[in-house]
Coordinates of N, CA and C in Angstrom, one line a residue:
X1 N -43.2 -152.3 84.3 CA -43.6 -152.7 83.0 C -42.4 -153.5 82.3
X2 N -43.1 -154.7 81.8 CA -42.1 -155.9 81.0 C -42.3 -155.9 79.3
X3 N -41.2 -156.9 79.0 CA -41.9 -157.3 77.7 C -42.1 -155.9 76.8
X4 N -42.5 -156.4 75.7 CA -42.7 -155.4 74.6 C -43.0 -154.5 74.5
X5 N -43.1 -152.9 73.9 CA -43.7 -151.9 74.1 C -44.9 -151.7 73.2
X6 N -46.2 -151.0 73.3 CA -46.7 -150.5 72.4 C -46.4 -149.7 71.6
X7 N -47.0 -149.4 70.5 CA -46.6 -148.2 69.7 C -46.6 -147.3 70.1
X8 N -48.3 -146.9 71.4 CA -48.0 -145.9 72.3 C -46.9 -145.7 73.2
X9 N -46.4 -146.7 73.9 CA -45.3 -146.8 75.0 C -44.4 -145.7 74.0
X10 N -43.8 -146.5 73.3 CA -42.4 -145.6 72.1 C -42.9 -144.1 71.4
X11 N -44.0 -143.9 71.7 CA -44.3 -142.8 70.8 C -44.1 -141.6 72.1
X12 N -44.3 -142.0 73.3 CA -44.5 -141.7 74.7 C -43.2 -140.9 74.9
X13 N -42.1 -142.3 74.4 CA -40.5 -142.5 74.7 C -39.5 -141.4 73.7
X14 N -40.2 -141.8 72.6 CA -39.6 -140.9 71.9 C -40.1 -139.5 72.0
X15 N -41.2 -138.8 72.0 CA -41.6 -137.3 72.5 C -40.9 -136.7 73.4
X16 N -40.9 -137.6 74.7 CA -39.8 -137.1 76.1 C -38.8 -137.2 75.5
X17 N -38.1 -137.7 74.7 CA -36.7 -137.8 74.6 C -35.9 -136.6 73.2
X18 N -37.2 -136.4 72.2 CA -36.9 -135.6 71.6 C -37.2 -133.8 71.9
X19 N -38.1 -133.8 72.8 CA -38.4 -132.6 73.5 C -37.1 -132.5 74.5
X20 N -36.6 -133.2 74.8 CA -35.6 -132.6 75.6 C -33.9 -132.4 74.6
X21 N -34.3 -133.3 74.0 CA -32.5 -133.4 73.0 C -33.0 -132.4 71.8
X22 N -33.8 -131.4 71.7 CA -33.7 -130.4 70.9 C -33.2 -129.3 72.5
X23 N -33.3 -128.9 73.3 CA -33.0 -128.0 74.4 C -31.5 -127.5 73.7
X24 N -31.6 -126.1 74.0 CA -30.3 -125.4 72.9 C -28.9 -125.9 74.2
X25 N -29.0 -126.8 75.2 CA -28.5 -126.5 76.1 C -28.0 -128.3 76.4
X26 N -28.9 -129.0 75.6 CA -28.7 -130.7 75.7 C -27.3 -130.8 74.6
X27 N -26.6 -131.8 75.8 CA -25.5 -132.0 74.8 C -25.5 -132.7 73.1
X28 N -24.5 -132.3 72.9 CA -24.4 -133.0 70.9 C -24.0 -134.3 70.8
X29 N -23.0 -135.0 72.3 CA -22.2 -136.0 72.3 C -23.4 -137.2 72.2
X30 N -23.2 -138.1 71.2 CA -23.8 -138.9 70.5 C -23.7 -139.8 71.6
X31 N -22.2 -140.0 72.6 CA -22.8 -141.1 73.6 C -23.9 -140.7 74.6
X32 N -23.9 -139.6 74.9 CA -24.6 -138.7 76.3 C -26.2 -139.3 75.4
X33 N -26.4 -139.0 74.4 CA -27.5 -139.0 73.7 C -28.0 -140.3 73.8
X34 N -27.3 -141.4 73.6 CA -27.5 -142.6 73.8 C -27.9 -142.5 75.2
X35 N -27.1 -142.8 76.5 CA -27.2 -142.8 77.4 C -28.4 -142.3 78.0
X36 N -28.9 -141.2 77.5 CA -30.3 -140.4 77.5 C -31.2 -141.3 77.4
X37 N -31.2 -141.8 76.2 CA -32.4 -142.4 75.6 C -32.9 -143.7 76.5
X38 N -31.7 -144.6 76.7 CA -31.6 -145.3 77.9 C -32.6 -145.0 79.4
X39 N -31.6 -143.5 79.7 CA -32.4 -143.6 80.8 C -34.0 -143.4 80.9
X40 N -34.4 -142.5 79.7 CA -35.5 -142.3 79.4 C -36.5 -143.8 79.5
X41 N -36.2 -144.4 78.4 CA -36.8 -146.2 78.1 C -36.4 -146.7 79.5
X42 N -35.8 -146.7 80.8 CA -35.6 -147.0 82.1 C -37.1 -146.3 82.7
X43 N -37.1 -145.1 82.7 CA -38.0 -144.8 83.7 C -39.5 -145.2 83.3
X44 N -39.5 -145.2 81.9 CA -40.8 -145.8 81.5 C -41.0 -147.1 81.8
X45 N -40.0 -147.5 81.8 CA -40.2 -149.1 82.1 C -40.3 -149.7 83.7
X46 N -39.9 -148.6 84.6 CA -40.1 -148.5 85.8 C -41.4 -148.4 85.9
X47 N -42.6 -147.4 85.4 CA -43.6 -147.6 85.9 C -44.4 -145.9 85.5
X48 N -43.2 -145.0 85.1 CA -43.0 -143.8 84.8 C -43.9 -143.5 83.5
X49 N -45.2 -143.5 83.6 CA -45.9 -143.6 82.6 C -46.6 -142.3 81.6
X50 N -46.7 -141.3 83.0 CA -47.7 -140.5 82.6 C -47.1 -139.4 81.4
X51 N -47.0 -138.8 80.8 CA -45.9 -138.6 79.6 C -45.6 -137.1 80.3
X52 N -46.1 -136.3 81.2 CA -46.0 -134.9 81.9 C -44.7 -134.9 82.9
X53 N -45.4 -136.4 83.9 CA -44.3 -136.8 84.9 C -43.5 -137.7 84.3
X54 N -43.0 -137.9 83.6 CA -42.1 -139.0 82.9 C -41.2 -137.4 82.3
X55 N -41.6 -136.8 81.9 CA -40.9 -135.5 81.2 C -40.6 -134.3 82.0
X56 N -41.3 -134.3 83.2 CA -40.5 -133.7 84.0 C -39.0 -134.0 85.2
X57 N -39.1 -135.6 85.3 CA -38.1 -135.9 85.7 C -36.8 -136.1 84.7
X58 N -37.3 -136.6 83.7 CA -36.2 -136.6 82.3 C -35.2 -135.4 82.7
X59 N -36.2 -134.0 82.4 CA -35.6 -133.0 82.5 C -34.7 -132.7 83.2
X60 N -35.0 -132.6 84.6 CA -34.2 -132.9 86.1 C -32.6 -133.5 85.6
X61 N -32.7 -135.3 85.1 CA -31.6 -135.5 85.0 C -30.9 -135.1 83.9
X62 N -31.7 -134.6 82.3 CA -31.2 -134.2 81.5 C -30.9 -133.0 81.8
X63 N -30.6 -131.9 82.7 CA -30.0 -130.6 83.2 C -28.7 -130.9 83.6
X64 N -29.2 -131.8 84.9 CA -27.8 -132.5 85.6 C -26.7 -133.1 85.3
X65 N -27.0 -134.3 84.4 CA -26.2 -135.0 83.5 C -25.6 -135.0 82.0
X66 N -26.9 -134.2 81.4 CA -26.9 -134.5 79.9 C -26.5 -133.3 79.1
X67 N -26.6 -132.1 79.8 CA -26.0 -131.0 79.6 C -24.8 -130.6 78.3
X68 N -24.7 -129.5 78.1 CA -23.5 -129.6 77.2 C -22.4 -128.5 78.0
X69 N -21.2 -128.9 78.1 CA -20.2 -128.7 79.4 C -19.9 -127.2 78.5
X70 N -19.8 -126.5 77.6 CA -20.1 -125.5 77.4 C -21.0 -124.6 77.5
X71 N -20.5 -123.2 77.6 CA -21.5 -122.2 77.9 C -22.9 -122.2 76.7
X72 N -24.1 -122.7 77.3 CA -25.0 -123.5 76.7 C -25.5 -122.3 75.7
X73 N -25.6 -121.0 76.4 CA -26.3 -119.5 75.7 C -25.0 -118.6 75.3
X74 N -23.7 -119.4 74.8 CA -22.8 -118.9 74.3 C -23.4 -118.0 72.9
X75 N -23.2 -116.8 72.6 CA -23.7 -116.2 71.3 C -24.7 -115.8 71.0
X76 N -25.6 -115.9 72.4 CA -27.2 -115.0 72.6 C -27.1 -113.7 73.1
X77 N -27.8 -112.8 72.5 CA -27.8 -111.5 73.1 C -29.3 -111.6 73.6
X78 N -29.6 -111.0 75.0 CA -31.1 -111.4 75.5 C -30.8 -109.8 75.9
X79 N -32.3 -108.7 75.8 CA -32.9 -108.1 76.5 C -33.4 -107.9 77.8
X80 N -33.3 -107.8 78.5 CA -33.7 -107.5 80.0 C -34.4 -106.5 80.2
X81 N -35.4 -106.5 79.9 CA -36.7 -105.1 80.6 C -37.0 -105.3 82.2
X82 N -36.8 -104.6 83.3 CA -37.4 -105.3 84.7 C -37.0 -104.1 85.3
X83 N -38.1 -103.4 86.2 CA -37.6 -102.3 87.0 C -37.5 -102.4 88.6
X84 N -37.6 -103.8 88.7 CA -37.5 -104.3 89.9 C -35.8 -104.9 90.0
X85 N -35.2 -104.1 90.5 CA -33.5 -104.1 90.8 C -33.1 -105.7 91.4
X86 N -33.7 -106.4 92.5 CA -33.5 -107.3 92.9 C -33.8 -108.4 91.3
X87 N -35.1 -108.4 90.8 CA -35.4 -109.1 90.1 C -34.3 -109.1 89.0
X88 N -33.7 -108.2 88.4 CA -33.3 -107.7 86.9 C -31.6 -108.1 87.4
X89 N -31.3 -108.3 89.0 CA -29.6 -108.7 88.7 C -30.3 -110.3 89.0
X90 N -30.7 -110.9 89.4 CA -30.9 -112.3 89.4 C -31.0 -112.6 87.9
X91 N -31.7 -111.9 87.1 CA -31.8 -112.5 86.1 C -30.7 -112.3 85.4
X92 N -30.0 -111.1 85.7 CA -28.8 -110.6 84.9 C -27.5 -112.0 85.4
X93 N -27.1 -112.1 86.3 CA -26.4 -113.2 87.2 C -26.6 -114.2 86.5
X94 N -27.6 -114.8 86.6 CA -28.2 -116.5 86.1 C -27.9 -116.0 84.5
X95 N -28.5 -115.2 83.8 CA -28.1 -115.9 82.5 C -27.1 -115.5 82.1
X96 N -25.8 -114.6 82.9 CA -24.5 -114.4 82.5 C -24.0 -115.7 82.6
X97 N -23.9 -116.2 83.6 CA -23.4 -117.8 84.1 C -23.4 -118.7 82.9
X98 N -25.0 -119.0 82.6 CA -25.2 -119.5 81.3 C -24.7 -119.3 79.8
X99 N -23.9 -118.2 79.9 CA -23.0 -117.9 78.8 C -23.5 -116.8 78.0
X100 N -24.7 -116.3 78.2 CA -25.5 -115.0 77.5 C -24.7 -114.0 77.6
X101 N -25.1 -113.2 76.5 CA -24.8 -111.6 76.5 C -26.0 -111.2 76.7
X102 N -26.0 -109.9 77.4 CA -27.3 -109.3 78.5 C -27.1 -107.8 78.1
X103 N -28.0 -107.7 77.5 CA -28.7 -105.7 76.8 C -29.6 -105.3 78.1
X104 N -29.0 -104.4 78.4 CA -29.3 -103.7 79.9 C -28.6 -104.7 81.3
X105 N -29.6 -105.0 82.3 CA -30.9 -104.7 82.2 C -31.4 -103.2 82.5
X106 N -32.8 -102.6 82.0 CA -33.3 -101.4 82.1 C -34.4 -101.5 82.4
X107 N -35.3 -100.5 83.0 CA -36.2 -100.3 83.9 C -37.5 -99.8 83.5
X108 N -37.5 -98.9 81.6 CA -37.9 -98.3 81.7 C -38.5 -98.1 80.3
X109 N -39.6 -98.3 79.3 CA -39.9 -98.4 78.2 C -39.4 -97.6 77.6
X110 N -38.8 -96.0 77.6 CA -37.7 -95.5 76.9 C -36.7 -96.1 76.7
X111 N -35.8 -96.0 77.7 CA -34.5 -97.1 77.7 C -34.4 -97.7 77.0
X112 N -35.5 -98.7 76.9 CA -35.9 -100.3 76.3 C -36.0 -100.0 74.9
X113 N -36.6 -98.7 73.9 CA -36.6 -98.6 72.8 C -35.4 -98.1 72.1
X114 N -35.1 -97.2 73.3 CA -33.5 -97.0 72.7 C -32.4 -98.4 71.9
X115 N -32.1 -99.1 73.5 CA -31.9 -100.1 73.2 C -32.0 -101.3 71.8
X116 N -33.6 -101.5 71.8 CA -33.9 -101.6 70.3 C -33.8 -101.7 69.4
X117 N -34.2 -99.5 69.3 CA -33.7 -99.0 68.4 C -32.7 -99.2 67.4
X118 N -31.4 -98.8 68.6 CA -29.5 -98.7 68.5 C -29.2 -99.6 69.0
X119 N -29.2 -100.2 69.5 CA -28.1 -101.4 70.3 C -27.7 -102.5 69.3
X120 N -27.0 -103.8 70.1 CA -26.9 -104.5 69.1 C -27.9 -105.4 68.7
X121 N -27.8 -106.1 67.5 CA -28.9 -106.8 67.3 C -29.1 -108.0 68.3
X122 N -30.4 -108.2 68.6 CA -30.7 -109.0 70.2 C -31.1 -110.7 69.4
X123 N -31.3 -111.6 70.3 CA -31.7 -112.9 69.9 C -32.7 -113.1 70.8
X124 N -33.3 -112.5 71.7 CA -34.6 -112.5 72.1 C -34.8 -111.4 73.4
X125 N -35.9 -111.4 74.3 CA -36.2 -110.4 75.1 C -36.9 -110.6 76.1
X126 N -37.2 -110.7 77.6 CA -37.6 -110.4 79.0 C -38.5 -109.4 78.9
X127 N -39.3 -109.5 78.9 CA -40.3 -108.1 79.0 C -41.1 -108.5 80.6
X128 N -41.0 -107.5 81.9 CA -41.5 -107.1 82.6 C -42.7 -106.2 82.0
X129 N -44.0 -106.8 82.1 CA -45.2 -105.8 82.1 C -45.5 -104.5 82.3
X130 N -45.5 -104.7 83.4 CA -45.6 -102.9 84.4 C -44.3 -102.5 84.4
X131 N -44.1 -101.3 84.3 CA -42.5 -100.4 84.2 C -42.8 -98.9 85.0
X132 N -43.4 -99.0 86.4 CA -43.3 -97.5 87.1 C -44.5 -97.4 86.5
X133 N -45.7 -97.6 86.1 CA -47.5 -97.4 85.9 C -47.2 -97.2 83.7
X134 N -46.1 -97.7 83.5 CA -46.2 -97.8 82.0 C -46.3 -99.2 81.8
X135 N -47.0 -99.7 80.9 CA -46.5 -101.3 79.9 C -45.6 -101.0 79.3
X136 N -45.1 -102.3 78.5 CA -43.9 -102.9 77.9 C -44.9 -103.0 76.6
X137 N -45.4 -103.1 76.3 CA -46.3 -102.9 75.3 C -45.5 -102.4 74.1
X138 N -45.2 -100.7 74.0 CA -44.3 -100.5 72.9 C -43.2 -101.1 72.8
X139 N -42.1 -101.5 73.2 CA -41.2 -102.3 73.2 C -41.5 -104.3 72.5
X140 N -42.6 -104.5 73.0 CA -42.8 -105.4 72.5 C -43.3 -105.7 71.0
X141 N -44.0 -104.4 70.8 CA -44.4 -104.0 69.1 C -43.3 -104.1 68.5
X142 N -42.3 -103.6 68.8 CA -40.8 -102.9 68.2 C -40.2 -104.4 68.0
X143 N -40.1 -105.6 68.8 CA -39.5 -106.7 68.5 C -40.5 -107.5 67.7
X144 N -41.6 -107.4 68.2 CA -42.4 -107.9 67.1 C -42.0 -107.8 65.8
X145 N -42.2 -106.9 65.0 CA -41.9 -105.8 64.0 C -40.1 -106.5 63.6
X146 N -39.4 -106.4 64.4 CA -38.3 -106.8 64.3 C -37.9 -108.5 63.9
X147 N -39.3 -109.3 65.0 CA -38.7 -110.8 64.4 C -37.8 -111.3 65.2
X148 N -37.7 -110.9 67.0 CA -37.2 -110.7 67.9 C -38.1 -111.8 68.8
X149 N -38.0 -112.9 69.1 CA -38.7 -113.5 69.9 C -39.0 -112.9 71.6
X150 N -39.8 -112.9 72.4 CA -39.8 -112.2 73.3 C -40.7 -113.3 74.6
X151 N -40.6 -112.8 75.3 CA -41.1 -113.4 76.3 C -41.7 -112.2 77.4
X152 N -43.4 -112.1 78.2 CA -43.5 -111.8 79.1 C -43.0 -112.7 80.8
X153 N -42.8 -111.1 81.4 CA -42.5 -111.9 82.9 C -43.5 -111.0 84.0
X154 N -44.3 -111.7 84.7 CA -45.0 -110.8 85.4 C -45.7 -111.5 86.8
X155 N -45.9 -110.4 87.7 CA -46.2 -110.8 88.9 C -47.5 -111.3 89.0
X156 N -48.1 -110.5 88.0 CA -50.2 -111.2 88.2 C -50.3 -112.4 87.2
X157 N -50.9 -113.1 87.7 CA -51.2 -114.3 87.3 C -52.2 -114.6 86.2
X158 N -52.9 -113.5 87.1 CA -54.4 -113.5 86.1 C -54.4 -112.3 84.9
X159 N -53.1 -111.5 84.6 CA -53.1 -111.1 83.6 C -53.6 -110.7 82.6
X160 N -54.2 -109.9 81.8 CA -54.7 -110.0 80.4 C -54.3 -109.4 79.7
X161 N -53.3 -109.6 78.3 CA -52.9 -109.5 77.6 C -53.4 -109.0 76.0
X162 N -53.5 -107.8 75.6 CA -53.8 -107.0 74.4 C -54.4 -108.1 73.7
X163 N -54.7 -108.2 72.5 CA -55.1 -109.6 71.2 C -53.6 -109.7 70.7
X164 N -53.3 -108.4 70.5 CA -52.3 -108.6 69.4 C -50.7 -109.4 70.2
X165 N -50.9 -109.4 71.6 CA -49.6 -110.7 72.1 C -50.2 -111.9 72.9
X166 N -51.6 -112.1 72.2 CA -52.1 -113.1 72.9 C -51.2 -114.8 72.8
X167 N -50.4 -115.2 71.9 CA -49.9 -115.7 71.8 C -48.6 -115.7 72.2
X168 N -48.5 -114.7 72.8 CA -46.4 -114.9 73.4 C -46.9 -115.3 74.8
X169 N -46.1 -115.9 75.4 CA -45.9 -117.1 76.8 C -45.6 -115.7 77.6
X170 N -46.2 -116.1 78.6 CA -46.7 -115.2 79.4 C -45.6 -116.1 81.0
X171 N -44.5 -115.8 81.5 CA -44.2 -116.7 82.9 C -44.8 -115.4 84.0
X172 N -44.6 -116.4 85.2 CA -45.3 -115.6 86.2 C -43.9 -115.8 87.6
X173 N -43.4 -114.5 87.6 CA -42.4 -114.3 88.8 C -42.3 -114.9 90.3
X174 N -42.1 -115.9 90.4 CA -40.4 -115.9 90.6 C -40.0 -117.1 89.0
X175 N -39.4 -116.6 88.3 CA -39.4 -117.5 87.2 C -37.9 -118.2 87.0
X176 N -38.4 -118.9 85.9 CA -37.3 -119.7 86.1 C -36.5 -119.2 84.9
X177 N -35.5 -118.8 84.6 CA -34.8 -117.9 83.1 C -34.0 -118.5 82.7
X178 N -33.9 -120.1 82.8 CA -33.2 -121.0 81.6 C -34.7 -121.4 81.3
X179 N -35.4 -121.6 81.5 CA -37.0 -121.9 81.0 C -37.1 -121.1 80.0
X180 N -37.3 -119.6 80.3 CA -37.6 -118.6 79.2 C -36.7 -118.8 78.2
X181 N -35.5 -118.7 78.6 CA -34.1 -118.3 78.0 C -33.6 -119.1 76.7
X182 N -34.4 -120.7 77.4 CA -34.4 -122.1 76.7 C -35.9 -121.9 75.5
X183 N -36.5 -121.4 76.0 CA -37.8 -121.3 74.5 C -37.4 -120.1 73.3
X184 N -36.6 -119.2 74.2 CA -36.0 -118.2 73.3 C -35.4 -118.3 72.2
X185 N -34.4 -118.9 72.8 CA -33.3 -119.7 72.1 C -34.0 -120.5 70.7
X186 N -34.6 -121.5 71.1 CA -35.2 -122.0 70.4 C -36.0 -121.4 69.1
X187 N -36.7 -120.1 69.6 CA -37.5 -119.5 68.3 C -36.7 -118.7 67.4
X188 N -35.1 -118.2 68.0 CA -34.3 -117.4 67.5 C -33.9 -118.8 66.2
X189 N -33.2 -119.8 66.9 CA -32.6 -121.0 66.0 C -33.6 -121.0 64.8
X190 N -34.9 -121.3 65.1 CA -35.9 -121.5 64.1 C -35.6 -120.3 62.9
X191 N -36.0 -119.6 63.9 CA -35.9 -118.1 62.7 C -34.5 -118.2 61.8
X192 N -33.7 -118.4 62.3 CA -32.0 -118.3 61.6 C -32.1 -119.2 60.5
X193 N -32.8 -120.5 61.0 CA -32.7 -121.9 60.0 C -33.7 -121.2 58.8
X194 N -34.8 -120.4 58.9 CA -35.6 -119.9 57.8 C -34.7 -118.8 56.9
X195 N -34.5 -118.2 57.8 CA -33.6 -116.8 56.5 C -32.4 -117.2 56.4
X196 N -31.5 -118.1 56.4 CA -30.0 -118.6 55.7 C -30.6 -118.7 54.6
X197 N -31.8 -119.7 54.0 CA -31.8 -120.4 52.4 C -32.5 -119.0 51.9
X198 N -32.9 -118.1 52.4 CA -33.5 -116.8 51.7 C -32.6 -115.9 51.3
X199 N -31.6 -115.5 52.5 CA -30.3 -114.9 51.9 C -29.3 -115.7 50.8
X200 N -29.0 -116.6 51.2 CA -28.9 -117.7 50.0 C -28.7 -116.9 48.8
X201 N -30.3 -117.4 48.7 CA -30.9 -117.0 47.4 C -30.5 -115.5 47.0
X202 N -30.6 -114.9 47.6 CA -31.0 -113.1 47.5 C -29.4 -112.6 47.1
X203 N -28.8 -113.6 47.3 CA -27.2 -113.1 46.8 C -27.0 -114.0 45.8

């Protein structure tokens, strides 16, 4: 692709490029960000059109390259519900690496409310489904209620999900937990950005 863009081409350009430079994990450095944008407007212009595959390669190099060389989930506290031991240190491992602070992990819908309950205040949560023939269910109410972003993780695909968490993202194991970890993040940021100008106010 030569010559001039359409308004669609750039609307294309700019979507991939803003979906990925909000990631809690894309660097701040204004040149990286440049550089980004670049490569982005390169691949489209390559031939890179379709805006799914155009955005999933972005990603690829914006992990690799575009990164921010600090611990990217520095100052997250994440939940870990999983009674599957192999599953619950992979996830524990990967997002320690990533810079997280990690509540449990625990196996077990008591645990998990304890936790909750008393622990420290969390920035989001891993919910494993099944726990030994229990749901995650109550635990999920409790963050709900809380304002605690959460995420299910589960082995069946085909799933179905109560009404009342029909809307929380559902991944399916073997998963990826800078994916999760990365949308988490995100809804926590949101939430923070809403109750600063409330407290604000309230004092």
């Amino acid at each position: 692709m030569h010559g001039v863009f359409e308004p669609t081409d750039l609307r294309i350009i700019q979507e991939v490029y803003d979906r990925m430079a909000s990631e809690p994990w894309f660097s701040d450095g204004v040149s990286y960000r440049e550089e980004f944008a670049r490569y982005v407007l390169g691949m489209y212009r390559r031939g890179l059109v379709i805006p799914e595959k155009l955005e999933a390669l972005c990603k690829i190099a914006a992990w690799k390259k575009f990164r921010a060389t600090k611990s990217i989930f520095e100052g997250f506290r994440f939940l870990i519900v999983e009674d599957d031991y192999l599953m619950a240190r992979e996830a524990t491992e990967r997002l320690t690496v990533l810079g997280a602070e990690i509540a449990g992990p625990v196996p077990s819908v008591a645990e998990a409310v304890d936790l909750v309950e008393h622990g420290h205040e969390l920035d989001g949560a891993l919910l494993d489904i099944n726990l030994g023939g229990q749901t995650v269910y109550p635990v999920a109410a409790m963050l709900k209620m809380k304002q605690v972003p959460f995420a299910f993780v589960t082995a069946y695909e085909d799933r179905v999900l109560p009404a009342f968490f029909r809307s929380t993202k559902v991944f399916t194991k073997p998963a990826s937990w800078e994916t999760i970890v990365s949308d988490l993040a995100r809804e926590r940021i949101a939430y923070r950005s809403r109750i600063r100008p409330l407290r604000r106010h309230a004092s």
